[in-house]
Phi, psi and omega in degrees: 000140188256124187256095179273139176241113162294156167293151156242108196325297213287148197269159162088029201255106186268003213240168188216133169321326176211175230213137160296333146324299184276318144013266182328330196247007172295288188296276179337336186262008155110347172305148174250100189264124188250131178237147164258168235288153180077008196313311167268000163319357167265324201243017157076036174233124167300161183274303193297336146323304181273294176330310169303351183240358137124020174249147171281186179237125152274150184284359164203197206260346161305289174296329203296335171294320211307100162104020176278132171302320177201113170310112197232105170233171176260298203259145187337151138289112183318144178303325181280350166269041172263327167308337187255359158305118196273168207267137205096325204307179201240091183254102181284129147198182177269148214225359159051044208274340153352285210264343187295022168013230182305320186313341174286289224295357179275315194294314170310284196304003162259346168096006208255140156285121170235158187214112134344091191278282239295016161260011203314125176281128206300049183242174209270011173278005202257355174000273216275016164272009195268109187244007160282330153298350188292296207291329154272344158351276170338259183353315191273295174305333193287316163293012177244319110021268204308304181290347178285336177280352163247355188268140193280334177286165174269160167284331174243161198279114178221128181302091197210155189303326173301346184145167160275163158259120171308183155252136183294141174284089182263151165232115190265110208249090186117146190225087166240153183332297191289314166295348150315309196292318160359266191325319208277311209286333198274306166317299165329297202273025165083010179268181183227117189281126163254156170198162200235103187207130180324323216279133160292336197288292194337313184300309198282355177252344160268353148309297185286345164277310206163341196292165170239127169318124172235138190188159181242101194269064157267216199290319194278328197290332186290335176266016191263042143251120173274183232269338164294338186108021184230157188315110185282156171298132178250136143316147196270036194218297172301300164344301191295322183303309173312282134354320152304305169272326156302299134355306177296287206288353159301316199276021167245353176292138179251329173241163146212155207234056187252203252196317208288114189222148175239118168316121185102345201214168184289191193276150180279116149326125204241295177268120198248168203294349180305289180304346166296297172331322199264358171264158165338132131346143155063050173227148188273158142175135191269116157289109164283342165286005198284345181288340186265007178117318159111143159310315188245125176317341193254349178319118183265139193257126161096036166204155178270124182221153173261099195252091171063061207339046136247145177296089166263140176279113187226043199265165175255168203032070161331279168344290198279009169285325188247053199284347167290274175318321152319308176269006186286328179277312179280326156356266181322312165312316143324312195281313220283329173317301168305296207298359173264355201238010167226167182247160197253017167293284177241056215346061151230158179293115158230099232264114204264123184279339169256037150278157191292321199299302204285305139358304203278327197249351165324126169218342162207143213204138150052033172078001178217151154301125161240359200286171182283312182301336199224354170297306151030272198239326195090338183236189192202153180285152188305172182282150176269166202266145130308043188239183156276121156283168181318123150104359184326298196298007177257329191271093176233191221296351200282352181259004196257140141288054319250186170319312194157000000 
């Protein structure tokens, strides 16, 4: 079976579908794997790298499809790389399918079997197939970085003949895999961490980094977990409250960090512009939401701007900032994928349609969108706008599922 791995087009996009590592192990289950030439050159993986792990290199994206079985990309293909795809083959990416408006019905009406990892379902054989944790991990640790690079201070309290340094005040607003990792990372480096999240499970795992809990624990708040681990809709009598008290605690705050993504939908707006006014001079915050609309009303998306003299962080892909480990973890997660949809008897696919796994993330077969969520219509609404709807400052992490 021939397995093509593409350059990737789309701007600001650094990360590459395989690793020379997985490459190798690729070639070993009997595949014959072709990348095309420079493919990994964002993520410092080499053409002689991959040649050394037993793949070839094509001189474009033409020959690397001609007779490929399966297609490995990291981000949706633009409809024009779609011309060099052969019509059957089997195409993995994250396919963004939500936002992806007409562009699934160009990838069907191309003949492509497509798969989502990020609808991969959150159970636990599909772990290491979960390439939205991979990759916020990455996110969450890179961004507590990005804000040290922008905050004028040091982060942790030192002790000097000249005077002390205070410790910087961080707030991670979500606590899901990338604000963990926050917390964990802001915490190394000396800071003194708070963090926010609807969920009760949440306080005892930020608690267990280090962190100090912010939260309004009343009655409703102890029942605000369904039986999965994901979040319940709060009443709007909680919203304010909560909302209230995040409001008291920005203006003590020197960085903030947040985290809060709904699969599908735009990012729930956490910080409105009033509340950027009400923090310190030279304090910081980074959105990790911004390609999805952004946490904060004033987050410009792929730029650093000073609002009422805070620094908000809006840069994208986050991930592919660190994109050599970004793509060594979605490699992986890739490698781990295929290897459920192939058999290695008669090293070709064979793809079981009622696993749950292949169910979940299946998005287009046979010439239509079939998923459940996106078939309907075939499209999805535009990406939001960076601005607040009416009432923003109330709708804050208690309707977000959290990062991942």
């Amino acid at each position: 079976m021939k397995i093509a791995i593409l350059r990737e087009r789309r701007a600001n996009e650094t990360r590459v579908a395989v690793s020379p590592e997985t490459a190798k192990k690729f070639v070993g289950l009997g595949c014959e794997v072709v990348i095309e030439k420079n493919a990994g050159a964002g993520a410092a993986y080499t053409d002689a790298a991959f040649k050394a792990a037993g793949a070839a290199i094509a001189k474009d994206s033409a020959a690397a499809c001609k007779g490929a079985r399966m297609i490995l990309k990291v981000q949706r293909p633009a409809p024009a790389e779609l011309d060099a795809m052969p019509a059957g083959a089997v195409l993995v990416a994250m396919l963004d399918p939500h936002r992806a408006g007409d562009e699934l019905q160009a990838i069907a009406e191309a003949g492509l079997t497509s798969f989502a990892m990020e609808l991969m379902p959150r159970i636990t054989r599909a772990q290491s197939m979960d390439v939205l944790s991979s990759q916020a991990n990455l996110a969450g640790y890179k961004s507590v970085l990005d804000a040290a690079g922008e905050y004028g201070r040091a982060y942790p309290m030192l002790m000097t003949a000249a005077g002390r340094i205070n410790p910087a005040q961080v707030l991670v607003m979500g606590a899901g895999v990338a604000g963990l990792q926050a917390i964990a990372t802001a915490r190394r480096l000396g800071a003194v961490v708070h963090a926010t999240d609807v969920r009760p499970a949440a306080k005892e795992q930020v608690e267990s980094l280090g962190g100090k809990f912010v939260a309004v624990e009343d009655e409703e708040f102890k029942q605000a977990e369904t039986a999965a681990g994901y979040a319940k809709e709060m009443s709007a009598d909680y919203k304010k409250k909560q909302a209230a008290l995040i409001a008291e605690t920005l203006p003590k705050m020197d960085v903030v960090i947040t985290t809060a993504a709904i699969p599908g939908r735009p990012a729930p707006k956490l910080i409105s512009a009033a509340m950027v006014k009400s923090m310190k001079p030279g304090s910081v915050i980074v959105d990790l939401a911004v390609e999805t609309g952004g946490n904060c009303e004033l987050t410009e998306a792929g730029k650093v701007v000073v609002k009422h003299g805070v620094k908000i962080v809006g840069h994208l892909n986050v991930p592919g900032r660190l994109a050599a480990d970004a793509s060594m973890l979605y490699a992986n997660n890739l490698f781990n994928f295929v290897s459920l949809l192939y058999d290695k008897e008669s090293k070709e696919l064979a793809i079981d349609w009622e696993d749950e796994i292949v169910q979940g993330t299946l998005v287009t077969k046979d010439g239509v969108v079939v998923h459940p969520e996106l078939k309907p219509s075939g499209t999805a609404p535009a990406p939001a706008a960076n601005v607040a709807p009416e009432g923003a400052p109330e709708d804050t992490a208690e309707e977000a599922e959290s990062d991942g």
